[in-house]
Amino acid sequence: MENTTVEKKFKTPIIIVSVVIPLAVVLLFSIRLKDFGINVEPLSFLPPIYAAINGITALLLILGVLAIKKGNRALHHKFMTSAIACSLAFLLMYVAYHMTAEPTIFGGEGIIKYVYFFLLITHIILSVTIIPLVLFTYVRALSGEFDRHKKLARITFPLWLYVAVTGVIVYLMIAPYYV
């Protein structure tokens, strides 16, 4: 199978996943299990865990770039696959938490409030944007299209790193306001 055919084969599923995930998160974010008579204690232990996973994702991304710069393609692949797995684990925990807990309101005032909302909004927008970028970058590597992979990875890496790092920062900023 020709390499460009591999990417074409995955194009539709990647687009579907890239649309379905954000829509599902928005939908599930607005659903509380208690509204359906399911009495579950809020999973209040999850936010520091999924924030830590964002931090681990950032570290894996950096280690992955360092590995490929040293020519270690196998180690790079392991780091990047692990970063994808961490992002998926984050997503599952994030949704689970928000389905069991009431929203937390940021209580900061003044300039810090604007900084928080800037980081939060850019984090959310880029977390949606990054989904197809990560998936297409990964498929290009798996299909051996390393020149095209590298070209897209130069865009994907800094955006994904920003999402991972701002996830941690946003958590640290809102953590004092958790009930």
PDB file of N, CA and C in Angstrom, residues 54-158:
ATOM      1  N   ASN A  54      -1.123  15.561  32.586  1.00  0.00           N
ATOM      2  CA  ASN A  54      -0.769  16.609  31.616  1.00  0.00           C
ATOM      3  C   ASN A  54       0.712  16.938  31.724  1.00  0.00           C
ATOM      4  N   GLY A  55       1.223  17.025  32.944  1.00  0.00           N
ATOM      5  CA  GLY A  55       2.645  17.288  33.140  1.00  0.00           C
ATOM      6  C   GLY A  55       3.511  16.168  32.573  1.00  0.00           C
ATOM      7  N   ILE A  56       3.088  14.938  32.796  1.00  0.00           N
ATOM      8  CA  ILE A  56       3.813  13.776  32.245  1.00  0.00           C
ATOM      9  C   ILE A  56       3.776  13.816  30.719  1.00  0.00           C
ATOM     10  N   THR A  57       2.626  14.188  30.165  1.00  0.00           N
ATOM     11  CA  THR A  57       2.511  14.303  28.706  1.00  0.00           C
ATOM     12  C   THR A  57       3.531  15.314  28.184  1.00  0.00           C
ATOM     13  N   ALA A  58       3.631  16.466  28.832  1.00  0.00           N
ATOM     14  CA  ALA A  58       4.603  17.480  28.410  1.00  0.00           C
ATOM     15  C   ALA A  58       6.017  16.910  28.449  1.00  0.00           C
ATOM     16  N   LEU A  59       6.344  16.220  29.525  1.00  0.00           N
ATOM     17  CA  LEU A  59       7.669  15.613  29.661  1.00  0.00           C
ATOM     18  C   LEU A  59       7.917  14.575  28.558  1.00  0.00           C
ATOM     19  N   LEU A  60       6.925  13.743  28.288  1.00  0.00           N
ATOM     20  CA  LEU A  60       7.058  12.728  27.231  1.00  0.00           C
ATOM     21  C   LEU A  60       7.274  13.374  25.866  1.00  0.00           C
ATOM     22  N   LEU A  61       6.574  14.472  25.614  1.00  0.00           N
ATOM     23  CA  LEU A  61       6.739  15.177  24.339  1.00  0.00           C
ATOM     24  C   LEU A  61       8.165  15.701  24.190  1.00  0.00           C
ATOM     25  N   ILE A  62       8.671  16.304  25.247  1.00  0.00           N
ATOM     26  CA  ILE A  62      10.042  16.835  25.208  1.00  0.00           C
ATOM     27  C   ILE A  62      11.051  15.699  25.039  1.00  0.00           C
ATOM     28  N   LEU A  63      10.859  14.619  25.802  1.00  0.00           N
ATOM     29  CA  LEU A  63      11.770  13.471  25.681  1.00  0.00           C
ATOM     30  C   LEU A  63      11.689  12.849  24.289  1.00  0.00           C
ATOM     31  N   GLY A  64      10.492  12.838  23.710  1.00  0.00           N
ATOM     32  CA  GLY A  64      10.323  12.304  22.358  1.00  0.00           C
ATOM     33  C   GLY A  64      11.084  13.117  21.329  1.00  0.00           C
ATOM     34  N   VAL A  65      11.038  14.424  21.457  1.00  0.00           N
ATOM     35  CA  VAL A  65      11.775  15.293  20.536  1.00  0.00           C
ATOM     36  C   VAL A  65      13.279  15.105  20.730  1.00  0.00           C
ATOM     37  N   LEU A  66      13.711  15.042  21.981  1.00  0.00           N
ATOM     38  CA  LEU A  66      15.138  14.818  22.236  1.00  0.00           C
ATOM     39  C   LEU A  66      15.603  13.477  21.669  1.00  0.00           C
ATOM     40  N   ALA A  67      14.767  12.450  21.794  1.00  0.00           N
ATOM     41  CA  ALA A  67      15.131  11.121  21.272  1.00  0.00           C
ATOM     42  C   ALA A  67      15.293  11.147  19.759  1.00  0.00           C
ATOM     43  N   ILE A  68      14.372  11.807  19.063  1.00  0.00           N
ATOM     44  CA  ILE A  68      14.472  11.819  17.599  1.00  0.00           C
ATOM     45  C   ILE A  68      15.629  12.692  17.141  1.00  0.00           C
ATOM     46  N   LYS A  69      15.938  13.744  17.894  1.00  0.00           N
ATOM     47  CA  LYS A  69      17.098  14.587  17.544  1.00  0.00           C
ATOM     48  C   LYS A  69      18.397  13.797  17.679  1.00  0.00           C
ATOM     49  N   LYS A  70      18.388  12.800  18.570  1.00  0.00           N
ATOM     50  CA  LYS A  70      19.567  11.935  18.731  1.00  0.00           C
ATOM     51  C   LYS A  70      19.518  10.746  17.765  1.00  0.00           C
ATOM     52  N   GLY A  71      18.472  10.691  16.940  1.00  0.00           N
ATOM     53  CA  GLY A  71      18.356   9.632  15.947  1.00  0.00           C
ATOM     54  C   GLY A  71      17.754   8.343  16.466  1.00  0.00           C
ATOM     55  N   ASN A  72      17.199   8.364  17.655  1.00  0.00           N
ATOM     56  CA  ASN A  72      16.631   7.155  18.239  1.00  0.00           C
ATOM     57  C   ASN A  72      15.129   7.095  17.934  1.00  0.00           C
ATOM     58  N   ARG A  73      14.815   6.583  16.748  1.00  0.00           N
ATOM     59  CA  ARG A  73      13.435   6.538  16.263  1.00  0.00           C
ATOM     60  C   ARG A  73      12.557   5.635  17.135  1.00  0.00           C
ATOM     61  N   ALA A  74      13.089   4.507  17.595  1.00  0.00           N
ATOM     62  CA  ALA A  74      12.296   3.568  18.403  1.00  0.00           C
ATOM     63  C   ALA A  74      11.900   4.206  19.744  1.00  0.00           C
ATOM     64  N   LEU A  75      12.846   4.880  20.377  1.00  0.00           N
ATOM     65  CA  LEU A  75      12.547   5.538  21.653  1.00  0.00           C
ATOM     66  C   LEU A  75      11.573   6.702  21.444  1.00  0.00           C
ATOM     67  N   HIS A  76      11.771   7.449  20.356  1.00  0.00           N
ATOM     68  CA  HIS A  76      10.863   8.534  19.998  1.00  0.00           C
ATOM     69  C   HIS A  76       9.432   7.997  19.857  1.00  0.00           C
ATOM     70  N   HIS A  77       9.310   6.899  19.152  1.00  0.00           N
ATOM     71  CA  HIS A  77       7.987   6.276  18.947  1.00  0.00           C
ATOM     72  C   HIS A  77       7.351   5.898  20.295  1.00  0.00           C
ATOM     73  N   LYS A  78       8.139   5.322  21.193  1.00  0.00           N
ATOM     74  CA  LYS A  78       7.621   4.941  22.513  1.00  0.00           C
ATOM     75  C   LYS A  78       7.158   6.157  23.305  1.00  0.00           C
ATOM     76  N   PHE A  79       7.949   7.211  23.280  1.00  0.00           N
ATOM     77  CA  PHE A  79       7.567   8.421  24.016  1.00  0.00           C
ATOM     78  C   PHE A  79       6.291   9.038  23.447  1.00  0.00           C
ATOM     79  N   MET A  80       6.206   9.111  22.126  1.00  0.00           N
ATOM     80  CA  MET A  80       5.044   9.754  21.512  1.00  0.00           C
ATOM     81  C   MET A  80       3.782   8.898  21.684  1.00  0.00           C
ATOM     82  N   THR A  81       3.920   7.589  21.580  1.00  0.00           N
ATOM     83  CA  THR A  81       2.776   6.706  21.816  1.00  0.00           C
ATOM     84  C   THR A  81       2.322   6.824  23.269  1.00  0.00           C
ATOM     85  N   SER A  82       3.271   6.926  24.177  1.00  0.00           N
ATOM     86  CA  SER A  82       2.938   7.111  25.600  1.00  0.00           C
ATOM     87  C   SER A  82       2.249   8.453  25.837  1.00  0.00           C
ATOM     88  N   ALA A  83       2.678   9.490  25.122  1.00  0.00           N
ATOM     89  CA  ALA A  83       2.044  10.806  25.248  1.00  0.00           C
ATOM     90  C   ALA A  83       0.589  10.740  24.782  1.00  0.00           C
ATOM     91  N   ILE A  84       0.341  10.015  23.706  1.00  0.00           N
ATOM     92  CA  ILE A  84      -1.040   9.841  23.224  1.00  0.00           C
ATOM     93  C   ILE A  84      -1.856   9.085  24.264  1.00  0.00           C
ATOM     94  N   ALA A  85      -1.285   8.027  24.836  1.00  0.00           N
ATOM     95  CA  ALA A  85      -1.995   7.249  25.871  1.00  0.00           C
ATOM     96  C   ALA A  85      -2.296   8.130  27.084  1.00  0.00           C
ATOM     97  N   CYS A  86      -1.346   8.968  27.484  1.00  0.00           N
ATOM     98  CA  CYS A  86      -1.578   9.882  28.606  1.00  0.00           C
ATOM     99  C   CYS A  86      -2.697  10.865  28.286  1.00  0.00           C
ATOM    100  N   SER A  87      -2.710  11.377  27.077  1.00  0.00           N
ATOM    101  CA  SER A  87      -3.763  12.315  26.689  1.00  0.00           C
ATOM    102  C   SER A  87      -5.130  11.647  26.722  1.00  0.00           C
ATOM    103  N   LEU A  88      -5.186  10.407  26.312  1.00  0.00           N
ATOM    104  CA  LEU A  88      -6.446   9.663  26.366  1.00  0.00           C
ATOM    105  C   LEU A  88      -6.862   9.414  27.819  1.00  0.00           C
ATOM    106  N   ALA A  89      -5.911   9.046  28.667  1.00  0.00           N
ATOM    107  CA  ALA A  89      -6.208   8.842  30.098  1.00  0.00           C
ATOM    108  C   ALA A  89      -6.697  10.144  30.724  1.00  0.00           C
ATOM    109  N   PHE A  90      -6.045  11.253  30.383  1.00  0.00           N
ATOM    110  CA  PHE A  90      -6.487  12.556  30.868  1.00  0.00           C
ATOM    111  C   PHE A  90      -7.941  12.787  30.486  1.00  0.00           C
ATOM    112  N   LEU A  91      -8.249  12.582  29.226  1.00  0.00           N
ATOM    113  CA  LEU A  91      -9.596  12.842  28.726  1.00  0.00           C
ATOM    114  C   LEU A  91     -10.646  12.025  29.479  1.00  0.00           C
ATOM    115  N   LEU A  92     -10.370  10.758  29.687  1.00  0.00           N
ATOM    116  CA  LEU A  92     -11.320   9.894  30.396  1.00  0.00           C
ATOM    117  C   LEU A  92     -11.528  10.351  31.839  1.00  0.00           C
ATOM    118  N   MET A  93     -10.442  10.695  32.520  1.00  0.00           N
ATOM    119  CA  MET A  93     -10.557  11.160  33.910  1.00  0.00           C
ATOM    120  C   MET A  93     -11.240  12.515  33.989  1.00  0.00           C
ATOM    121  N   TYR A  94     -10.944  13.382  33.060  1.00  0.00           N
ATOM    122  CA  TYR A  94     -11.537  14.720  33.026  1.00  0.00           C
ATOM    123  C   TYR A  94     -13.059  14.616  32.889  1.00  0.00           C
ATOM    124  N   VAL A  95     -13.505  13.804  31.963  1.00  0.00           N
ATOM    125  CA  VAL A  95     -14.951  13.616  31.757  1.00  0.00           C
ATOM    126  C   VAL A  95     -15.581  12.959  32.986  1.00  0.00           C
ATOM    127  N   ALA A  96     -14.932  11.926  33.524  1.00  0.00           N
ATOM    128  CA  ALA A  96     -15.471  11.238  34.706  1.00  0.00           C
ATOM    129  C   ALA A  96     -15.626  12.209  35.874  1.00  0.00           C
ATOM    130  N   TYR A  97     -14.629  13.051  36.080  1.00  0.00           N
ATOM    131  CA  TYR A  97     -14.708  14.029  37.170  1.00  0.00           C
ATOM    132  C   TYR A  97     -15.896  14.968  36.956  1.00  0.00           C
ATOM    133  N   HIS A  98     -15.989  15.519  35.754  1.00  0.00           N
ATOM    134  CA  HIS A  98     -17.028  16.514  35.495  1.00  0.00           C
ATOM    135  C   HIS A  98     -18.435  15.922  35.448  1.00  0.00           C
ATOM    136  N   MET A  99     -18.540  14.618  35.256  1.00  0.00           N
ATOM    137  CA  MET A  99     -19.865  13.976  35.311  1.00  0.00           C
ATOM    138  C   MET A  99     -20.305  13.721  36.749  1.00  0.00           C
ATOM    139  N   THR A 100     -19.379  13.827  37.681  1.00  0.00           N
ATOM    140  CA  THR A 100     -19.720  13.541  39.084  1.00  0.00           C
ATOM    141  C   THR A 100     -19.628  14.763  39.992  1.00  0.00           C
ATOM    142  N   ALA A 101     -19.090  15.855  39.499  1.00  0.00           N
ATOM    143  CA  ALA A 101     -18.859  17.020  40.354  1.00  0.00           C
ATOM    144  C   ALA A 101     -19.501  18.269  39.758  1.00  0.00           C
ATOM    145  N   GLU A 102     -19.829  19.175  40.629  1.00  0.00           N
ATOM    146  CA  GLU A 102     -20.337  20.475  40.179  1.00  0.00           C
ATOM    147  C   GLU A 102     -19.172  21.290  39.633  1.00  0.00           C
ATOM    148  N   PRO A 103     -19.465  22.200  38.719  1.00  0.00           N
ATOM    149  CA  PRO A 103     -18.382  23.032  38.173  1.00  0.00           C
ATOM    150  C   PRO A 103     -17.712  23.869  39.274  1.00  0.00           C
ATOM    151  N   THR A 104     -16.441  24.088  39.106  1.00  0.00           N
ATOM    152  CA  THR A 104     -15.685  24.928  40.033  1.00  0.00           C
ATOM    153  C   THR A 104     -15.528  26.300  39.394  1.00  0.00           C
ATOM    154  N   ILE A 105     -15.850  27.313  40.152  1.00  0.00           N
ATOM    155  CA  ILE A 105     -15.754  28.685  39.661  1.00  0.00           C
ATOM    156  C   ILE A 105     -14.421  29.284  40.100  1.00  0.00           C
ATOM    157  N   PHE A 106     -13.707  29.877  39.157  1.00  0.00           N
ATOM    158  CA  PHE A 106     -12.441  30.533  39.489  1.00  0.00           C
ATOM    159  C   PHE A 106     -12.738  31.775  40.323  1.00  0.00           C
ATOM    160  N   GLY A 107     -12.065  31.902  41.450  1.00  0.00           N
ATOM    161  CA  GLY A 107     -12.338  32.998  42.365  1.00  0.00           C
ATOM    162  C   GLY A 107     -11.329  34.124  42.353  1.00  0.00           C
ATOM    163  N   GLY A 108     -10.336  34.005  41.496  1.00  0.00           N
ATOM    164  CA  GLY A 108      -9.330  35.062  41.441  1.00  0.00           C
ATOM    165  C   GLY A 108      -9.902  36.357  40.898  1.00  0.00           C
ATOM    166  N   GLU A 109      -9.268  37.446  41.268  1.00  0.00           N
ATOM    167  CA  GLU A 109      -9.732  38.760  40.824  1.00  0.00           C
ATOM    168  C   GLU A 109      -8.578  39.559  40.241  1.00  0.00           C
ATOM    169  N   GLY A 110      -8.935  40.610  39.533  1.00  0.00           N
ATOM    170  CA  GLY A 110      -7.920  41.478  38.948  1.00  0.00           C
ATOM    171  C   GLY A 110      -7.258  40.833  37.748  1.00  0.00           C
ATOM    172  N   ILE A 111      -6.003  41.170  37.540  1.00  0.00           N
ATOM    173  CA  ILE A 111      -5.265  40.711  36.365  1.00  0.00           C
ATOM    174  C   ILE A 111      -5.165  39.190  36.311  1.00  0.00           C
ATOM    175  N   ILE A 112      -5.070  38.537  37.471  1.00  0.00           N
ATOM    176  CA  ILE A 112      -4.930  37.077  37.501  1.00  0.00           C
ATOM    177  C   ILE A 112      -6.148  36.390  36.881  1.00  0.00           C
ATOM    178  N   LYS A 113      -7.314  37.020  37.031  1.00  0.00           N
ATOM    179  CA  LYS A 113      -8.538  36.482  36.434  1.00  0.00           C
ATOM    180  C   LYS A 113      -8.427  36.480  34.908  1.00  0.00           C
ATOM    181  N   TYR A 114      -7.875  37.556  34.347  1.00  0.00           N
ATOM    182  CA  TYR A 114      -7.711  37.643  32.894  1.00  0.00           C
ATOM    183  C   TYR A 114      -6.648  36.660  32.397  1.00  0.00           C
ATOM    184  N   VAL A 115      -5.591  36.515  33.171  1.00  0.00           N
ATOM    185  CA  VAL A 115      -4.548  35.542  32.818  1.00  0.00           C
ATOM    186  C   VAL A 115      -5.148  34.134  32.817  1.00  0.00           C
ATOM    187  N   TYR A 116      -5.895  33.818  33.873  1.00  0.00           N
ATOM    188  CA  TYR A 116      -6.525  32.501  33.979  1.00  0.00           C
ATOM    189  C   TYR A 116      -7.428  32.230  32.775  1.00  0.00           C
ATOM    190  N   PHE A 117      -8.314  33.162  32.472  1.00  0.00           N
ATOM    191  CA  PHE A 117      -9.250  32.920  31.379  1.00  0.00           C
ATOM    192  C   PHE A 117      -8.572  32.898  30.021  1.00  0.00           C
ATOM    193  N   PHE A 118      -7.509  33.686  29.848  1.00  0.00           N
ATOM    194  CA  PHE A 118      -6.742  33.604  28.606  1.00  0.00           C
ATOM    195  C   PHE A 118      -6.138  32.216  28.445  1.00  0.00           C
ATOM    196  N   LEU A 119      -5.489  31.735  29.510  1.00  0.00           N
ATOM    197  CA  LEU A 119      -4.888  30.397  29.466  1.00  0.00           C
ATOM    198  C   LEU A 119      -5.949  29.320  29.261  1.00  0.00           C
ATOM    199  N   LEU A 120      -7.054  29.424  29.976  1.00  0.00           N
ATOM    200  CA  LEU A 120      -8.125  28.433  29.861  1.00  0.00           C
ATOM    201  C   LEU A 120      -8.699  28.399  28.444  1.00  0.00           C
ATOM    202  N   ILE A 121      -9.015  29.555  27.905  1.00  0.00           N
ATOM    203  CA  ILE A 121      -9.635  29.610  26.573  1.00  0.00           C
ATOM    204  C   ILE A 121      -8.674  29.117  25.498  1.00  0.00           C
ATOM    205  N   THR A 122      -7.416  29.551  25.554  1.00  0.00           N
ATOM    206  CA  THR A 122      -6.455  29.075  24.549  1.00  0.00           C
ATOM    207  C   THR A 122      -6.189  27.586  24.721  1.00  0.00           C
ATOM    208  N   HIS A 123      -6.176  27.118  25.965  1.00  0.00           N
ATOM    209  CA  HIS A 123      -5.998  25.686  26.238  1.00  0.00           C
ATOM    210  C   HIS A 123      -7.142  24.888  25.610  1.00  0.00           C
ATOM    211  N   ILE A 124      -8.367  25.325  25.816  1.00  0.00           N
ATOM    212  CA  ILE A 124      -9.535  24.608  25.283  1.00  0.00           C
ATOM    213  C   ILE A 124      -9.526  24.613  23.761  1.00  0.00           C
ATOM    214  N   ILE A 125      -9.320  25.775  23.165  1.00  0.00           N
ATOM    215  CA  ILE A 125      -9.327  25.871  21.694  1.00  0.00           C
ATOM    216  C   ILE A 125      -8.240  24.984  21.091  1.00  0.00           C
ATOM    217  N   LEU A 126      -7.047  25.066  21.646  1.00  0.00           N
ATOM    218  CA  LEU A 126      -5.942  24.270  21.098  1.00  0.00           C
ATOM    219  C   LEU A 126      -6.088  22.787  21.415  1.00  0.00           C
ATOM    220  N   SER A 127      -6.746  22.441  22.520  1.00  0.00           N
ATOM    221  CA  SER A 127      -6.947  21.013  22.815  1.00  0.00           C
ATOM    222  C   SER A 127      -7.878  20.373  21.788  1.00  0.00           C
ATOM    223  N   VAL A 128      -8.776  21.150  21.222  1.00  0.00           N
ATOM    224  CA  VAL A 128      -9.644  20.648  20.151  1.00  0.00           C
ATOM    225  C   VAL A 128      -8.852  20.591  18.845  1.00  0.00           C
ATOM    226  N   THR A 129      -8.090  21.623  18.588  1.00  0.00           N
ATOM    227  CA  THR A 129      -7.295  21.713  17.361  1.00  0.00           C
ATOM    228  C   THR A 129      -6.242  20.619  17.283  1.00  0.00           C
ATOM    229  N   ILE A 130      -5.698  20.255  18.421  1.00  0.00           N
ATOM    230  CA  ILE A 130      -4.574  19.325  18.443  1.00  0.00           C
ATOM    231  C   ILE A 130      -4.970  17.884  18.096  1.00  0.00           C
ATOM    232  N   ILE A 131      -6.221  17.543  18.285  1.00  0.00           N
ATOM    233  CA  ILE A 131      -6.648  16.154  18.051  1.00  0.00           C
ATOM    234  C   ILE A 131      -6.301  15.683  16.634  1.00  0.00           C
ATOM    235  N   PRO A 132      -6.794  16.352  15.578  1.00  0.00           N
ATOM    236  CA  PRO A 132      -6.437  15.853  14.244  1.00  0.00           C
ATOM    237  C   PRO A 132      -4.950  15.996  13.937  1.00  0.00           C
ATOM    238  N   LEU A 133      -4.317  17.043  14.484  1.00  0.00           N
ATOM    239  CA  LEU A 133      -2.883  17.213  14.231  1.00  0.00           C
ATOM    240  C   LEU A 133      -2.082  16.034  14.783  1.00  0.00           C
ATOM    241  N   VAL A 134      -2.378  15.644  16.013  1.00  0.00           N
ATOM    242  CA  VAL A 134      -1.675  14.508  16.622  1.00  0.00           C
ATOM    243  C   VAL A 134      -1.933  13.238  15.813  1.00  0.00           C
ATOM    244  N   LEU A 135      -3.181  13.007  15.477  1.00  0.00           N
ATOM    245  CA  LEU A 135      -3.522  11.764  14.775  1.00  0.00           C
ATOM    246  C   LEU A 135      -2.904  11.704  13.380  1.00  0.00           C
ATOM    247  N   PHE A 136      -2.950  12.801  12.629  1.00  0.00           N
ATOM    248  CA  PHE A 136      -2.328  12.795  11.300  1.00  0.00           C
ATOM    249  C   PHE A 136      -0.806  12.692  11.403  1.00  0.00           C
ATOM    250  N   THR A 137      -0.214  13.341  12.388  1.00  0.00           N
ATOM    251  CA  THR A 137       1.229  13.249  12.579  1.00  0.00           C
ATOM    252  C   THR A 137       1.626  11.804  12.889  1.00  0.00           C
ATOM    253  N   TYR A 138       0.848  11.165  13.746  1.00  0.00           N
ATOM    254  CA  TYR A 138       1.128   9.780  14.141  1.00  0.00           C
ATOM    255  C   TYR A 138       0.967   8.824  12.955  1.00  0.00           C
ATOM    256  N   VAL A 139      -0.096   8.995  12.192  1.00  0.00           N
ATOM    257  CA  VAL A 139      -0.334   8.125  11.027  1.00  0.00           C
ATOM    258  C   VAL A 139       0.785   8.282   9.998  1.00  0.00           C
ATOM    259  N   ARG A 140       1.237   9.497   9.813  1.00  0.00           N
ATOM    260  CA  ARG A 140       2.338   9.706   8.859  1.00  0.00           C
ATOM    261  C   ARG A 140       3.606   8.979   9.300  1.00  0.00           C
ATOM    262  N   ALA A 141       3.858   8.967  10.594  1.00  0.00           N
ATOM    263  CA  ALA A 141       5.030   8.240  11.094  1.00  0.00           C
ATOM    264  C   ALA A 141       4.838   6.743  10.926  1.00  0.00           C
ATOM    265  N   LEU A 142       3.656   6.251  11.307  1.00  0.00           N
ATOM    266  CA  LEU A 142       3.395   4.811  11.193  1.00  0.00           C
ATOM    267  C   LEU A 142       3.467   4.316   9.751  1.00  0.00           C
ATOM    268  N   SER A 143       3.097   5.182   8.822  1.00  0.00           N
ATOM    269  CA  SER A 143       3.113   4.779   7.411  1.00  0.00           C
ATOM    270  C   SER A 143       4.470   5.030   6.749  1.00  0.00           C
ATOM    271  N   GLY A 144       5.426   5.517   7.532  1.00  0.00           N
ATOM    272  CA  GLY A 144       6.770   5.709   7.003  1.00  0.00           C
ATOM    273  C   GLY A 144       6.955   6.993   6.212  1.00  0.00           C
ATOM    274  N   GLU A 145       6.011   7.896   6.271  1.00  0.00           N
ATOM    275  CA  GLU A 145       6.129   9.182   5.568  1.00  0.00           C
ATOM    276  C   GLU A 145       6.851  10.174   6.473  1.00  0.00           C
ATOM    277  N   PHE A 146       8.122   9.926   6.691  1.00  0.00           N
ATOM    278  CA  PHE A 146       8.854  10.678   7.701  1.00  0.00           C
ATOM    279  C   PHE A 146       9.080  12.138   7.341  1.00  0.00           C
ATOM    280  N   ASP A 147       9.229  12.466   6.064  1.00  0.00           N
ATOM    281  CA  ASP A 147       9.371  13.879   5.692  1.00  0.00           C
ATOM    282  C   ASP A 147       8.080  14.642   5.981  1.00  0.00           C
ATOM    283  N   ARG A 148       6.961  14.062   5.608  1.00  0.00           N
ATOM    284  CA  ARG A 148       5.657  14.702   5.862  1.00  0.00           C
ATOM    285  C   ARG A 148       5.339  14.696   7.364  1.00  0.00           C
ATOM    286  N   HIS A 149       5.747  13.630   8.049  1.00  0.00           N
ATOM    287  CA  HIS A 149       5.566  13.545   9.508  1.00  0.00           C
ATOM    288  C   HIS A 149       6.324  14.688  10.184  1.00  0.00           C
ATOM    289  N   LYS A 150       7.570  14.855   9.800  1.00  0.00           N
ATOM    290  CA  LYS A 150       8.417  15.883  10.407  1.00  0.00           C
ATOM    291  C   LYS A 150       7.848  17.277  10.162  1.00  0.00           C
ATOM    292  N   LYS A 151       7.355  17.510   8.956  1.00  0.00           N
ATOM    293  CA  LYS A 151       6.795  18.825   8.616  1.00  0.00           C
ATOM    294  C   LYS A 151       5.572  19.128   9.490  1.00  0.00           C
ATOM    295  N   LEU A 152       4.686  18.155   9.666  1.00  0.00           N
ATOM    296  CA  LEU A 152       3.490  18.363  10.491  1.00  0.00           C
ATOM    297  C   LEU A 152       3.849  18.379  11.981  1.00  0.00           C
ATOM    298  N   ALA A 153       4.824  17.575  12.377  1.00  0.00           N
ATOM    299  CA  ALA A 153       5.233  17.517  13.784  1.00  0.00           C
ATOM    300  C   ALA A 153       5.777  18.866  14.261  1.00  0.00           C
ATOM    301  N   ARG A 154       6.356  19.639  13.360  1.00  0.00           N
ATOM    302  CA  ARG A 154       6.870  20.974  13.728  1.00  0.00           C
ATOM    303  C   ARG A 154       5.740  21.913  14.139  1.00  0.00           C
ATOM    304  N   ILE A 155       4.542  21.639  13.675  1.00  0.00           N
ATOM    305  CA  ILE A 155       3.363  22.413  14.077  1.00  0.00           C
ATOM    306  C   ILE A 155       2.710  21.751  15.294  1.00  0.00           C
ATOM    307  N   THR A 156       2.591  20.438  15.237  1.00  0.00           N
ATOM    308  CA  THR A 156       1.892  19.680  16.272  1.00  0.00           C
ATOM    309  C   THR A 156       2.595  19.773  17.625  1.00  0.00           C
ATOM    310  N   PHE A 157       3.901  19.588  17.636  1.00  0.00           N
ATOM    311  CA  PHE A 157       4.643  19.545  18.894  1.00  0.00           C
ATOM    312  C   PHE A 157       4.440  20.784  19.774  1.00  0.00           C
ATOM    313  N   PRO A 158       4.690  21.998  19.278  1.00  0.00           N
ATOM    314  CA  PRO A 158       4.546  23.145  20.181  1.00  0.00           C
ATOM    315  C   PRO A 158       3.106  23.363  20.642  1.00  0.00           C
TER     316      PRO A 158
END
